[in-house]
CSV table of C-alpha atoms in Angstrom, one decimal:
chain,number,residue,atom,x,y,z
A,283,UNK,CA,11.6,6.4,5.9
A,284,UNK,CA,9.7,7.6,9.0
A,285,UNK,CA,9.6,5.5,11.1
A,286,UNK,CA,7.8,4.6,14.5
A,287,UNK,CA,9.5,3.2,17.5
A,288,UNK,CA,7.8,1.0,20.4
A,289,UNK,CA,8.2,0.2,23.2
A,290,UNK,CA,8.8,-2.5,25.3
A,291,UNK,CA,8.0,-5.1,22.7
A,292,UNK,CA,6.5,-7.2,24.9
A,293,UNK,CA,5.0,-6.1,28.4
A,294,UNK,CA,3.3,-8.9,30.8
A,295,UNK,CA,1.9,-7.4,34.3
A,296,UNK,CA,-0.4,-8.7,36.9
A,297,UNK,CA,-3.9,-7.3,37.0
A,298,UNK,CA,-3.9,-3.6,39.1
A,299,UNK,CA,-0.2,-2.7,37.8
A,300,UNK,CA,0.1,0.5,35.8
A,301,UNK,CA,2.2,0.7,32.5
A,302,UNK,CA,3.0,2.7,29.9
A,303,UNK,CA,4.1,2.2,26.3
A,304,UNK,CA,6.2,4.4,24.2
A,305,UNK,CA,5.8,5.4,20.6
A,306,UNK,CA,9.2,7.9,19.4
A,307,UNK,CA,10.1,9.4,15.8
A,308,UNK,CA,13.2,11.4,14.9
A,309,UNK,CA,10.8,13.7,12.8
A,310,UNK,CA,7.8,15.6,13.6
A,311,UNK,CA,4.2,14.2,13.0
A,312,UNK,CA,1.4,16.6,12.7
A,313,UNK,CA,-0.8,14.0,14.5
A,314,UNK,CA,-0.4,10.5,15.8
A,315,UNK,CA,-3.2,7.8,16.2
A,316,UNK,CA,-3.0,5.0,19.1
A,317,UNK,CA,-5.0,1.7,18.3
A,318,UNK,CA,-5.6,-1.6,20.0
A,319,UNK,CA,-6.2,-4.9,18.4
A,320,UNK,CA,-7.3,-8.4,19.7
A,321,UNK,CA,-6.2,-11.6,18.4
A,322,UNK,CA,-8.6,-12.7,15.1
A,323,UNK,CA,-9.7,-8.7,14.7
A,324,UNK,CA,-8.6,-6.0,13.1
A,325,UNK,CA,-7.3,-2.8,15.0
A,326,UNK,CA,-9.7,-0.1,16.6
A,327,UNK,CA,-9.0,3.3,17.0
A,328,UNK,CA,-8.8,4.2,20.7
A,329,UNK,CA,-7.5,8.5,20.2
A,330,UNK,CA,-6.0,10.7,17.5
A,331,UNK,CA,-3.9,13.3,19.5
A,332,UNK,CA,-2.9,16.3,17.0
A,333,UNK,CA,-1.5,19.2,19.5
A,334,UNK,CA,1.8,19.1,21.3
A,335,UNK,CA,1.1,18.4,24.8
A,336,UNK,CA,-2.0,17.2,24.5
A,337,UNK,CA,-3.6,15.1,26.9
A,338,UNK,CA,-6.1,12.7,26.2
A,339,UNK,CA,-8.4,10.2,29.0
A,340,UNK,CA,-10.0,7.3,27.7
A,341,UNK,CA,-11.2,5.6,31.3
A,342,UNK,CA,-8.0,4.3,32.5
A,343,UNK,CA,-6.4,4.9,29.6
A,344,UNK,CA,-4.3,8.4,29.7
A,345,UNK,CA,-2.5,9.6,26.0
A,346,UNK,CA,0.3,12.2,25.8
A,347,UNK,CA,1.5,13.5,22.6
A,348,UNK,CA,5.2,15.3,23.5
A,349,UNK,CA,5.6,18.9,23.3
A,350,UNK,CA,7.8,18.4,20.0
A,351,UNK,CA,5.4,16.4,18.6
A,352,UNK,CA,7.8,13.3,18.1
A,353,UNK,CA,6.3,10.7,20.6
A,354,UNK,CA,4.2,9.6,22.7
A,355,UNK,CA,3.1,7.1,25.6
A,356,UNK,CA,-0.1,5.7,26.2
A,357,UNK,CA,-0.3,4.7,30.3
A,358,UNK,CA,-2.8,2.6,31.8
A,359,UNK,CA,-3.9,2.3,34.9
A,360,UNK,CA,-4.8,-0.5,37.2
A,361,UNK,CA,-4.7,-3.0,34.2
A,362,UNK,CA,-7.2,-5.6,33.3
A,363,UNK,CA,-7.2,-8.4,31.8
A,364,UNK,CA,-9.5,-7.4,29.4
A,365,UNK,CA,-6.7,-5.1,28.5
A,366,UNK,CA,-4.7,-7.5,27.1
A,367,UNK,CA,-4.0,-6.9,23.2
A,368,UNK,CA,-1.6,-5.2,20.8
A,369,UNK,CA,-1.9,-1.7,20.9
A,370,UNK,CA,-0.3,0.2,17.7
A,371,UNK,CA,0.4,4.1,17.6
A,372,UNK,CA,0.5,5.4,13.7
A,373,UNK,CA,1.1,8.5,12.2
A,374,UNK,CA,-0.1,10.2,8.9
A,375,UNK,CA,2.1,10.2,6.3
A,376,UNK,CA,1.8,12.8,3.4
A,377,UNK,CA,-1.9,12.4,2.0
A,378,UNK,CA,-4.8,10.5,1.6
A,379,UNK,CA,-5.0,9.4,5.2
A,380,UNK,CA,-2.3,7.2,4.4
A,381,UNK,CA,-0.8,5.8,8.1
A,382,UNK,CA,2.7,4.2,9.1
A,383,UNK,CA,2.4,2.2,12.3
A,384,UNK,CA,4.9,1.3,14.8
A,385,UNK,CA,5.7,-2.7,15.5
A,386,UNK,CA,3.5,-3.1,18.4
A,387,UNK,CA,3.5,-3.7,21.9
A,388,UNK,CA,1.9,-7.1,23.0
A,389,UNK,CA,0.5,-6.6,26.2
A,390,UNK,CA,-0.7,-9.5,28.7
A,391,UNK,CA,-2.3,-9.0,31.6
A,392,UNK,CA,-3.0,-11.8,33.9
A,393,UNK,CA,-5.4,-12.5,36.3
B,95,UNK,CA,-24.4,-2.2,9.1
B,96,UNK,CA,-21.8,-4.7,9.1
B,97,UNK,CA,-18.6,-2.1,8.5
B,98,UNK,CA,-15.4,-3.5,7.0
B,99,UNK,CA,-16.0,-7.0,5.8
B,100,UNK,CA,-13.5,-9.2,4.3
B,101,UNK,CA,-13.7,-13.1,1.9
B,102,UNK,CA,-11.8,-15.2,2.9
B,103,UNK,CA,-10.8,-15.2,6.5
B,104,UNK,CA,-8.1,-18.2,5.8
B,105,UNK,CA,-6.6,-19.2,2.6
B,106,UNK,CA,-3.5,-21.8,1.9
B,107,UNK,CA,-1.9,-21.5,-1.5
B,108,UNK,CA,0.9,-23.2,-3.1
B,109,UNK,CA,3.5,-20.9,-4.7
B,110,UNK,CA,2.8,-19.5,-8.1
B,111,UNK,CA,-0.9,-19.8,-8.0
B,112,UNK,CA,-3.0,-16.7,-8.1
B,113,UNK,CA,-6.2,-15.8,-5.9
B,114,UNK,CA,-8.2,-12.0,-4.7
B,115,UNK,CA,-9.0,-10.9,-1.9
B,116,UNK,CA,-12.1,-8.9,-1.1
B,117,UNK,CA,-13.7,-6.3,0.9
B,118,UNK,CA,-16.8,-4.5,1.0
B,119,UNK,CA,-17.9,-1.3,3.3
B,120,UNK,CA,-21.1,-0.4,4.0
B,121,UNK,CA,-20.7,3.1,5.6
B,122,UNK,CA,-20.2,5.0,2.5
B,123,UNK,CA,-16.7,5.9,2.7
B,124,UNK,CA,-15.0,7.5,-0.2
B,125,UNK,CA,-11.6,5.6,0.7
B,126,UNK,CA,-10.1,2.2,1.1
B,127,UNK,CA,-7.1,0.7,1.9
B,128,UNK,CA,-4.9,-2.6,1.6
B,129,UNK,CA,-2.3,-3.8,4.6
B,130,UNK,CA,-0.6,-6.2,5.6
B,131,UNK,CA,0.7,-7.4,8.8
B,132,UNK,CA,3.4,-9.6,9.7
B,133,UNK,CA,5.0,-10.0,13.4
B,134,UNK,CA,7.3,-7.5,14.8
B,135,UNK,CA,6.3,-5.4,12.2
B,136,UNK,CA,3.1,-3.6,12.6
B,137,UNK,CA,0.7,-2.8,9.5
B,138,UNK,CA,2.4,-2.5,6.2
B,139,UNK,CA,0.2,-0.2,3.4
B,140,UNK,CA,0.4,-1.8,0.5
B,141,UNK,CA,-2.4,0.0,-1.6
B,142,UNK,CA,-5.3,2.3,-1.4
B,143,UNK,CA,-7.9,3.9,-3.2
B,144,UNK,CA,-8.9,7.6,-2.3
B,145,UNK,CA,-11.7,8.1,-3.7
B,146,UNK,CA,-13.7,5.8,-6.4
B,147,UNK,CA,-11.8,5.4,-9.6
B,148,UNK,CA,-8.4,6.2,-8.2
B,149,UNK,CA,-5.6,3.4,-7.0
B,150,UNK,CA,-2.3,3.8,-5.8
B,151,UNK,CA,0.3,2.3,-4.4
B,152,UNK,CA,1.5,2.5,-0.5
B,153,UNK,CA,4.8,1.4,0.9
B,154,UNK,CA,4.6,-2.6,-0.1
B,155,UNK,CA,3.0,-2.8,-3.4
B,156,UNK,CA,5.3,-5.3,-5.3
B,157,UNK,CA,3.8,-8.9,-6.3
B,158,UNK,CA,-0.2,-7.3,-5.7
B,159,UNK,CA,-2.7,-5.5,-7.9
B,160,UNK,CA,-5.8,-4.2,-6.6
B,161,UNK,CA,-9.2,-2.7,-8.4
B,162,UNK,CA,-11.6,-0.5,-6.7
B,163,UNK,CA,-15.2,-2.2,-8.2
B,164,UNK,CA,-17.4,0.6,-7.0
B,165,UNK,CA,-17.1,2.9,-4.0
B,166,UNK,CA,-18.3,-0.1,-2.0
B,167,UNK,CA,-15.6,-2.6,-2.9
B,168,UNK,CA,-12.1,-3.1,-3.3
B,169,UNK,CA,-10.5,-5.8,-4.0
B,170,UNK,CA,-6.1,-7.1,-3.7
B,171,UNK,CA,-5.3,-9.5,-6.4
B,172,UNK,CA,-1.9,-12.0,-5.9
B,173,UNK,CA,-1.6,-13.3,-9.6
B,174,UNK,CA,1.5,-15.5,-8.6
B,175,UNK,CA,1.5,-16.0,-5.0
B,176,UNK,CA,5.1,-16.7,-3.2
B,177,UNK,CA,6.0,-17.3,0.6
B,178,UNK,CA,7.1,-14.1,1.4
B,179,UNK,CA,3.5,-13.0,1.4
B,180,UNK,CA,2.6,-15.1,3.6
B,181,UNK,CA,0.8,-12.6,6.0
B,182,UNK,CA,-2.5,-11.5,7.2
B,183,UNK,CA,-4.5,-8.9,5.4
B,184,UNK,CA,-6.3,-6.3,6.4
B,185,UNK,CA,-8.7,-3.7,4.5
B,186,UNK,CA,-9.6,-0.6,5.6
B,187,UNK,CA,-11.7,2.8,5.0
B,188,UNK,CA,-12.2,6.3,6.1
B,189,UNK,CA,-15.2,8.3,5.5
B,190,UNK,CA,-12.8,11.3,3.9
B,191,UNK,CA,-10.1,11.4,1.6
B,192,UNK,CA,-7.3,11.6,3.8
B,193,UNK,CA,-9.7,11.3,6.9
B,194,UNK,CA,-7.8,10.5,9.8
B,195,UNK,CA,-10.3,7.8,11.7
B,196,UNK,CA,-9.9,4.1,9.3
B,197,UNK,CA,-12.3,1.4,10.3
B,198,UNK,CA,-10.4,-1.9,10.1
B,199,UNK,CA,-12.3,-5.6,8.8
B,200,UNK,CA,-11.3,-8.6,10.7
B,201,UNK,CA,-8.5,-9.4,8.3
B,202,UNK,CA,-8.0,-12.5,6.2
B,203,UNK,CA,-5.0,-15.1,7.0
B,204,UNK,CA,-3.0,-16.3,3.7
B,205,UNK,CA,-0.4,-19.1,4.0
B,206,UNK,CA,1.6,-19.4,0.9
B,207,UNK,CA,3.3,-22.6,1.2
């Protein structure tokens, strides 16, 4: 099983802290999804990063995929509380668009 | 354009008893997809459908069937519901097979007491 680890589990800041969640394999993906998802909804796709190294901005929201293409971190900066959620990385798995996710990483960010 | 839509949003059952679930897109995607999501443990495939006509089945497929009506529709059928999947559901599609970007509905909530 490939499987995707988080982390922290659980991450609760006060508004304008920066953090930064981690998403590792033991095996190489060819590309790796980050998604965020509110309480009721289902999840949204934020980025798809596909090349090793890659960089990708989203406002205050900065994506790495690793060199070796077996994790990545998602930072954010200055958090809101409108970023509070649970923000899921996933990964293809063979065909079909078929996707494995990670466990999560609740963030709360309070006022 | 509604997107991913989903019947019911909550549902109690007692053990044994059967019910489906249902989703509809509107966006014209050739596939679909069936998860499930239970805490600590992210999303959970447990079928999908990648193109109309074709099923099969993802990582969690025991205790659930599922039929894709048409390409809009695809429904997850629990014919004899137990507490283990007690969970909340979520369908998906992807405008190409294997397409990387999944739209997500808003999920329905199933206790199975």
């Amino acid at each position: 099983t490939q499987l995707l680890e988080q982390s922290p589990q659980f991450l609760s800041i006060q508004e304008g802290e920066n953090l930064t969640v981690y998403c590792n394999s033991s095996s190489v993906f060819s590309s790796l999804q980050w998604y965020r998802q509110e309480p009721g909804e289902g999840p949204v796709l934020l980025v798809t990063v596909v090349t090793g190294g890659e960089v990708k901005k989203l406002k205050r929201l900065t994506f790495q995929f690793g060199d070796a293409r077996k994790d990545s971190s998602l930072h954010i900066t200055a958090a809101q509380p409108g970023d509070t959620g649970l923000y899921l990385c996933a990964r293809t798995r063979g065909s079909y668009g078929k996707l494995t996710f990670g466990q999560g990483t609740i963030l709360t960010v309070h006022p | 354009n509604a997107g991913v839509t989903q019947t019911p949003k909550f549902q109690v059952l007692k053990t044994g008893q059967s019910m489906t679930l249902q989703c509809a897109q509107d966006m014209n995607h050739n596939s679909m997809y069936w998860y499930r999501q239970d805490p600590g443990m992210g999303l959970r495939l447990i079928y999908y459908s990648a193109s109309e006509g074709t099923t099969d089945k993802g990582e969690v497929p025991n205790g659930y069937n599922v039929s894709r009506l048409n390409k809009r529709e695809f429904s997850l059928r629990l014919e004899s519901a137990a507490p283990s999947q007690t969970s909340v559901y979520f369908c998906a599609s992807s405008e190409e097979t294997g397409g990387l970007r999944q739209y997500f509905g808003p999920g329905t909530r199933l206790t199975v007491t």
